[in-house]
PDB file of C-alpha atoms in Angstrom:
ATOM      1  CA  UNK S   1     -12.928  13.092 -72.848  1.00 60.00           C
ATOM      2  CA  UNK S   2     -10.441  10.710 -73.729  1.00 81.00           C
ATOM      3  CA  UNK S   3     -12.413   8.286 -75.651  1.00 86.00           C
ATOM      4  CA  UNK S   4     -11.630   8.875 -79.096  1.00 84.00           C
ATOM      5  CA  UNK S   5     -14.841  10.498 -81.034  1.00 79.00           C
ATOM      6  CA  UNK S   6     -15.818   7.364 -82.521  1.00 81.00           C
ATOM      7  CA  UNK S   7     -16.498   5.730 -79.079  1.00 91.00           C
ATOM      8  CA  UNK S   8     -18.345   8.663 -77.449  1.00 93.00           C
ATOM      9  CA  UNK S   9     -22.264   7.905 -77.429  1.00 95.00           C
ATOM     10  CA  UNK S  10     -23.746  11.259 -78.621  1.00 95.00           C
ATOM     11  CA  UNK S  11     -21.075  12.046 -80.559  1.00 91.00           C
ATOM     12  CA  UNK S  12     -21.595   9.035 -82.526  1.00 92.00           C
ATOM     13  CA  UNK S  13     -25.696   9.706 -82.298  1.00 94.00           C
ATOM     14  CA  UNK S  14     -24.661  13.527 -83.987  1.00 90.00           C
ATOM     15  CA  UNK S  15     -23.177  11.821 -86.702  1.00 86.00           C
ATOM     16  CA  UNK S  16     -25.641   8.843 -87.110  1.00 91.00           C
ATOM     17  CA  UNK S  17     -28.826  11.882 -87.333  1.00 91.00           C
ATOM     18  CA  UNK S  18     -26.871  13.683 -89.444  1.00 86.00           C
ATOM     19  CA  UNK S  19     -26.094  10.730 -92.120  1.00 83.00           C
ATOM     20  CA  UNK S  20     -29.961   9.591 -91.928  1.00 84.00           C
ATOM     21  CA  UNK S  21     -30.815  11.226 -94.824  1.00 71.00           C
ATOM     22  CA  UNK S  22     -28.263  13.450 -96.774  1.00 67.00           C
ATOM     23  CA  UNK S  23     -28.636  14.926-100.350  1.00 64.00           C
ATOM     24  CA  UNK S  24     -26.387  13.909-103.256  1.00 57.00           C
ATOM     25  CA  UNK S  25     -23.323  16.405-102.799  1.00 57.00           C
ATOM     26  CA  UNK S  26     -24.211  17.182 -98.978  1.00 56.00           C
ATOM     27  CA  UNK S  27     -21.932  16.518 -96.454  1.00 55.00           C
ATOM     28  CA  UNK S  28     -20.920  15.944 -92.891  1.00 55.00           C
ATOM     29  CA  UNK S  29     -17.895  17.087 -91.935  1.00 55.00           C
ATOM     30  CA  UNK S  30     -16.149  15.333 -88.879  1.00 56.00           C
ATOM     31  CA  UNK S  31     -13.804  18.282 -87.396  1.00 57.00           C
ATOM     32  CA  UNK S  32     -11.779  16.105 -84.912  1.00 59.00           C
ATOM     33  CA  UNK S  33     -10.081  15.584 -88.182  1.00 58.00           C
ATOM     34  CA  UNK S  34      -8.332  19.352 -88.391  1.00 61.00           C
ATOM     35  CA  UNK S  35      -5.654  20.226 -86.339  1.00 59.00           C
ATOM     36  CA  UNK S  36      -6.345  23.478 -84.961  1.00 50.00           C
ATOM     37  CA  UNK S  37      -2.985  24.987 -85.613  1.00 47.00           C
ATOM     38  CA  UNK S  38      -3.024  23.931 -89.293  1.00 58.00           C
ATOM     39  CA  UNK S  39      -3.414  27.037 -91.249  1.00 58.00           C
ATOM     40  CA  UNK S  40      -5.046  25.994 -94.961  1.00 69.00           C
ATOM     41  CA  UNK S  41      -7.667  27.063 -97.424  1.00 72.00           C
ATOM     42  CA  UNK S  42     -10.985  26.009 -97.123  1.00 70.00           C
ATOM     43  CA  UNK S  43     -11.743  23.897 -99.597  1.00 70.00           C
ATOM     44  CA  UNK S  44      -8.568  21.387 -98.154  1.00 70.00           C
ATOM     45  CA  UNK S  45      -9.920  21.558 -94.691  1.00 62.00           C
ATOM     46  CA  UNK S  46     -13.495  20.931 -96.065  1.00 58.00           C
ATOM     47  CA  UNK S  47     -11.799  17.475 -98.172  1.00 57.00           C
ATOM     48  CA  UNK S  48      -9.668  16.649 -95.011  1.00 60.00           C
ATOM     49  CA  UNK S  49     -12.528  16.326 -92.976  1.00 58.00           C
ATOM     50  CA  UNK S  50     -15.407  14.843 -95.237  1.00 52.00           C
ATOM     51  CA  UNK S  51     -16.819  12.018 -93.192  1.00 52.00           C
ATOM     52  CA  UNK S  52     -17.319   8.758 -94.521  1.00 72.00           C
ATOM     53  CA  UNK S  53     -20.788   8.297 -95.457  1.00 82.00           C
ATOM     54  CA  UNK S  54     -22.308   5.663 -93.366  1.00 88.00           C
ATOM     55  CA  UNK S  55     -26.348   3.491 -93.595  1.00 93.00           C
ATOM     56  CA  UNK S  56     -28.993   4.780 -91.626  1.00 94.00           C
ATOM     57  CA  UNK S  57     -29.450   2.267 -88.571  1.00 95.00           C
ATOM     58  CA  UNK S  58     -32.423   1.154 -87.019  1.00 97.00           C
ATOM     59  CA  UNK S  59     -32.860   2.352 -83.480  1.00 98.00           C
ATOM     60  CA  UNK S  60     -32.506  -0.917 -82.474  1.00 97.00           C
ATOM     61  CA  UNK S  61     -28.937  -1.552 -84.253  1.00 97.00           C
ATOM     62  CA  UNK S  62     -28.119   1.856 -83.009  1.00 97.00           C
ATOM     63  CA  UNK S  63     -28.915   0.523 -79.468  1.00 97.00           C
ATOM     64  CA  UNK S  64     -26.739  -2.147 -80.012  1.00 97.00           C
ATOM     65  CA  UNK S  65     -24.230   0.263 -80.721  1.00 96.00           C
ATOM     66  CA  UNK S  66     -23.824   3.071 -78.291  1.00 97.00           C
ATOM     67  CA  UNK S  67     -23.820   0.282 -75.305  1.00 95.00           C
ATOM     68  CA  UNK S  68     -20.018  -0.454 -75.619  1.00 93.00           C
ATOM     69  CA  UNK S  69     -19.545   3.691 -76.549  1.00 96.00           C
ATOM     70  CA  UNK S  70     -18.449   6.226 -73.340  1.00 95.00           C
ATOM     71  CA  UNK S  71     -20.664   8.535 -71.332  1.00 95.00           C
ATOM     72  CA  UNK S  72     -20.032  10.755 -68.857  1.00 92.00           C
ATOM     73  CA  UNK S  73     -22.856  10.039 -67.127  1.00 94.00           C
ATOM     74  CA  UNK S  74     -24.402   6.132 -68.716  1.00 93.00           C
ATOM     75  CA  UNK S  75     -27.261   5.961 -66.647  1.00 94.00           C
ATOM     76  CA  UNK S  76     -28.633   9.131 -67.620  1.00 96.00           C
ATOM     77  CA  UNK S  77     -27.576   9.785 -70.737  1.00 96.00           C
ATOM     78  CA  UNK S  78     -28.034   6.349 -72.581  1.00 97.00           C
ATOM     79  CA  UNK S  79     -31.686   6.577 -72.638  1.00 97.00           C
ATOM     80  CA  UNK S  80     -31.687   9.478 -73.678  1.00 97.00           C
ATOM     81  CA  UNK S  81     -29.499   9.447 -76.475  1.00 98.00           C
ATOM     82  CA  UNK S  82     -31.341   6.148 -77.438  1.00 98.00           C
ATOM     83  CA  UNK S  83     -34.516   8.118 -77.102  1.00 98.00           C
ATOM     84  CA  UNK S  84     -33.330  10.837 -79.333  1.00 97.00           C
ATOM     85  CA  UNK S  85     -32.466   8.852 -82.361  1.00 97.00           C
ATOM     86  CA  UNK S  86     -35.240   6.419 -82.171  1.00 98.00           C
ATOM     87  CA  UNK S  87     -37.706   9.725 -82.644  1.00 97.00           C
ATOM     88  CA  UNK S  88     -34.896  11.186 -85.340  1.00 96.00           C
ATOM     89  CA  UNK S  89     -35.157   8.158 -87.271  1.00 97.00           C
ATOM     90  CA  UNK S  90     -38.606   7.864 -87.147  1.00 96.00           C
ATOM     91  CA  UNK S  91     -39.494  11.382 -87.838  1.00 96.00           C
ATOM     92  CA  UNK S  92     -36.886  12.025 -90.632  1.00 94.00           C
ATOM     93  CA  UNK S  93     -37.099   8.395 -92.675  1.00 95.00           C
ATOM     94  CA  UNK S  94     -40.964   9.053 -92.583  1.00 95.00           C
ATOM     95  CA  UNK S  95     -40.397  12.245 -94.360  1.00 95.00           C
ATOM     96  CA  UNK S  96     -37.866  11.242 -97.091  1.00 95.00           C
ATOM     97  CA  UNK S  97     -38.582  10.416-100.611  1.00 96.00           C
ATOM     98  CA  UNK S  98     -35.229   9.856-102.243  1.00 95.00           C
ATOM     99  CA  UNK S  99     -32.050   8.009-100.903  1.00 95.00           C
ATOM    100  CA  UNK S 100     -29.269   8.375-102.600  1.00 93.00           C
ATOM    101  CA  UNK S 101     -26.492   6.149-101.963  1.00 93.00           C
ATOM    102  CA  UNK S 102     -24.728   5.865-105.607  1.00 92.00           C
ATOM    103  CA  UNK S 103     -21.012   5.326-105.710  1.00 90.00           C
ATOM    104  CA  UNK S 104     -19.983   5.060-101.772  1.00 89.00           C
ATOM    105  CA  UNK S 105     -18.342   1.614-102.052  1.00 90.00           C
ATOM    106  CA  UNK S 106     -20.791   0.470-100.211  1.00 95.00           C
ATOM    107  CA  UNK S 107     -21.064  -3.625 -99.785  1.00 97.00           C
ATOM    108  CA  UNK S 108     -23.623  -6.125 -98.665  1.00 98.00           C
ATOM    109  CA  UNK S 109     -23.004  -4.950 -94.896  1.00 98.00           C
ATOM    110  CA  UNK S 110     -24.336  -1.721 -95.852  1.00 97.00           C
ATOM    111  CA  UNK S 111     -26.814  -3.127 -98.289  1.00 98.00           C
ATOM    112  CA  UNK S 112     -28.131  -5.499 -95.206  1.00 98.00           C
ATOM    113  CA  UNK S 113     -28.504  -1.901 -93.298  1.00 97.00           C
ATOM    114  CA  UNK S 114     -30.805  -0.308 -95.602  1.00 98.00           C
ATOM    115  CA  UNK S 115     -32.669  -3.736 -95.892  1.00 98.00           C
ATOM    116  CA  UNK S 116     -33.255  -3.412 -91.977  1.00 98.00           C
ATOM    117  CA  UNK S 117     -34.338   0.106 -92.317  1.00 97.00           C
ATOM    118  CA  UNK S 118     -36.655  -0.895 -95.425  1.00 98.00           C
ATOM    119  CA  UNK S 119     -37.770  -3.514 -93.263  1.00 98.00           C
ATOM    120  CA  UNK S 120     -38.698  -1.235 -90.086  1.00 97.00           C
ATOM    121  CA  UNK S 121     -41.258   0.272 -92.160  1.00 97.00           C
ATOM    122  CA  UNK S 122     -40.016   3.379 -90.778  1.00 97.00           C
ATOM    123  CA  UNK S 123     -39.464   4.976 -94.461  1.00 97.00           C
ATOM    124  CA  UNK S 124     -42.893   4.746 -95.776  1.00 97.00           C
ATOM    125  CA  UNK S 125     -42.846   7.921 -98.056  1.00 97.00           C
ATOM    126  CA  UNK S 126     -39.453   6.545-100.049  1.00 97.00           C
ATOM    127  CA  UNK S 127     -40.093   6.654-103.546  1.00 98.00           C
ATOM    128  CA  UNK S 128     -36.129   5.897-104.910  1.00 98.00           C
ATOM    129  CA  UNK S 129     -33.546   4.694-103.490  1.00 98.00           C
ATOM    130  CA  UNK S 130     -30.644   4.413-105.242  1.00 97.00           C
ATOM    131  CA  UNK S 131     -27.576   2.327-104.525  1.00 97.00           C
ATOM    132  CA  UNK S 132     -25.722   2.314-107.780  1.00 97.00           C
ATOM    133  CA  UNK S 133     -22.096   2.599-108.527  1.00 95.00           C
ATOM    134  CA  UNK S 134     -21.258   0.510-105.319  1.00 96.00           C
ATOM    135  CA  UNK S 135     -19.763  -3.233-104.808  1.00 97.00           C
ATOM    136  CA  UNK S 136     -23.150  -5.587-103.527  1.00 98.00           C
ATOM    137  CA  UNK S 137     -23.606  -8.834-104.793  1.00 98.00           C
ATOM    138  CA  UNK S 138     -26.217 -11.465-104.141  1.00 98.00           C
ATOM    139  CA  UNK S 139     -26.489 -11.338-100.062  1.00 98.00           C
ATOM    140  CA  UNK S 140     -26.623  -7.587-100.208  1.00 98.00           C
ATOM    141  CA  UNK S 141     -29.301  -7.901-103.353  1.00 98.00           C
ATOM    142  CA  UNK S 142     -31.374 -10.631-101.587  1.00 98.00           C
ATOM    143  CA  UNK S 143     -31.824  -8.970 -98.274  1.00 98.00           C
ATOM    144  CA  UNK S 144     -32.949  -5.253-100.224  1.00 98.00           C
ATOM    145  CA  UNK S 145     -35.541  -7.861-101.643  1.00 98.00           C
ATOM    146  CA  UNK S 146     -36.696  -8.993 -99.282  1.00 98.00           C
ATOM    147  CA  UNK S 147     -37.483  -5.832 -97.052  1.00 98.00           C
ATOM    148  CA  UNK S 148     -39.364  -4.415-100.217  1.00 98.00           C
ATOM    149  CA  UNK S 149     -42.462  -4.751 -98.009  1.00 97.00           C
ATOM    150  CA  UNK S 150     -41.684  -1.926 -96.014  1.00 97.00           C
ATOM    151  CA  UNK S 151     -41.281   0.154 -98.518  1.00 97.00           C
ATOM    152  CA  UNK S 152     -44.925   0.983 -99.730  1.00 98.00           C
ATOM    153  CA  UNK S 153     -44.426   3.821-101.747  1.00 98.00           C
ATOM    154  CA  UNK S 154     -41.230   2.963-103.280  1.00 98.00           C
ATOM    155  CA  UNK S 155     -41.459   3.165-106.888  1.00 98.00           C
ATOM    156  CA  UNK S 156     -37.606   3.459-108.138  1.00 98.00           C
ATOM    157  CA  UNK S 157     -34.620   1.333-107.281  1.00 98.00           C
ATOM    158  CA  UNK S 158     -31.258   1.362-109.046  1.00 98.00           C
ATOM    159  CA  UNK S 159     -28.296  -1.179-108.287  1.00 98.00           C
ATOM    160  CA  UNK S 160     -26.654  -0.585-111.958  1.00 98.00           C
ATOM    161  CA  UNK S 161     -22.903  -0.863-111.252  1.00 97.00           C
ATOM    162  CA  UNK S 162     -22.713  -3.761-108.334  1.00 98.00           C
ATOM    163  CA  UNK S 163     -21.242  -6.305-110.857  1.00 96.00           C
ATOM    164  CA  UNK S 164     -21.168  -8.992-108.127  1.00 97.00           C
ATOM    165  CA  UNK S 165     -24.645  -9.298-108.246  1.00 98.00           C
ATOM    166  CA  UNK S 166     -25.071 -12.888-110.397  1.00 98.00           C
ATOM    167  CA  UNK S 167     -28.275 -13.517-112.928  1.00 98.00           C
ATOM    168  CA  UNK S 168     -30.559 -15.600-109.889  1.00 98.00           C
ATOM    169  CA  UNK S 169     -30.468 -12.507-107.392  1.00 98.00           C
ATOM    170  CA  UNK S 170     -31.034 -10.233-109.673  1.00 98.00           C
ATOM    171  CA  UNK S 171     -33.856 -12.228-111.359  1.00 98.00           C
ATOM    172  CA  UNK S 172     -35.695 -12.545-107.972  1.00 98.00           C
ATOM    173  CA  UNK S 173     -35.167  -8.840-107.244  1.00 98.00           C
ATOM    174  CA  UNK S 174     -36.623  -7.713-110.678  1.00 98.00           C
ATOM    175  CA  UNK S 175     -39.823 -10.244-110.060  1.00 98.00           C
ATOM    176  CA  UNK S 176     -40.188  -8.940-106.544  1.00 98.00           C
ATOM    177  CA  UNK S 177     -39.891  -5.411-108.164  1.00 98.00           C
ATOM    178  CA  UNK S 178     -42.279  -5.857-110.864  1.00 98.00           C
ATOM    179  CA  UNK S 179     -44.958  -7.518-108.456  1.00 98.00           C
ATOM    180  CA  UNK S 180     -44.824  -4.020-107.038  1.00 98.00           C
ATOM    181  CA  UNK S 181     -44.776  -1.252-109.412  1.00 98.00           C
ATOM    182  CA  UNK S 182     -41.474  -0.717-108.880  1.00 98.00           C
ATOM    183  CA  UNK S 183     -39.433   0.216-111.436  1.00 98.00           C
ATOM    184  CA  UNK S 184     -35.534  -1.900-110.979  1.00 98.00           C
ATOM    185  CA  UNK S 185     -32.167  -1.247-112.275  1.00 98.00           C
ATOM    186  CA  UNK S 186     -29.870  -3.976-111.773  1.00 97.00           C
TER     187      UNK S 186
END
């Protein structure tokens, strides 16, 4: 191939499954970033190539995506790759109980993501989700309130740390919170 890695369609649908739903301290490592006659320990090859830590997507959004990314064969192997993360999101968000998104200077475009996810209804055993430690303010606050909805089971949600989050958004999000059982940080 010569589309960089970031343009190819499963490549980016390898990443996008793995990043669904990672543990705190688990990682995806993104390879292309070693050059293979670099000779160094492992623990500087394993901090070279740390990938950034991106939102789930909805299959729709990822859709959206992969139709401007290269295939060798589009026809064939669009659908398919659609196909594949459609059922990986569904099957894996349904599953997961904790998100843990703390500290990834993440903003409201990322914020907006997990709102759409939220909103899917696709994560219905999510109990906490926490998005701490990043930089949202009020858009990013607003739209995680108002995808709570699809979130039955959620009963934890931190956003301590995003100082750009003013008094009125957070206000809303707390009553929105507390009209659920669900216990709010922010």
């Amino acid at each position: 191939h010569r589309e960089p890695f970031e343009q190819r369609g499963w490549c980016y649908c390898e990443v996008s499954l793995a990043m669904l739903a990672k543990r705190r301290g688990e990682r995806v490592l993104a390879l292309t970033a070693a050059a293979a006659s670099e000779a160094e320990s492992a623990s500087v090859l394993v901090q070279r190539c740390v990938a950034t830590r991106t939102p789930p997507v909805t299959p729709a959004s990822f859709a959206a995506k992969i139709s401007g990314m290269s295939f060798s064969h589009p026809r064939d192997d669009m659908p398919l790759v659609e196909a594949l993360y459609a059922a990986g999101f569904s099957e894996r968000l349904a599953q997961v109980t904790k998100l843990d998104y703390t500290n990834l200077r993440w903003g409201d475009a990322e914020a907006e993501a997990v709102a759409a996810v939220l909103s899917s209804g696709a994560a219905t055993s999510l109990k906490s989700l926490d998005l701490g430690a990043n930089a949202i303010s009020d858009k990013g606050a607003n739209a995680l309130t108002a995808s709570l909805e699809g979130a039955p089971a959620l009963s934890f949600l931190n956003l301590l740390g995003n100082r750009a989050i003013g008094e009125a958004a957070a206000a809303k999000l707390r009553e929105a919170c507390n009209e659920r059982g669900i216990k709010v940080y922010v």
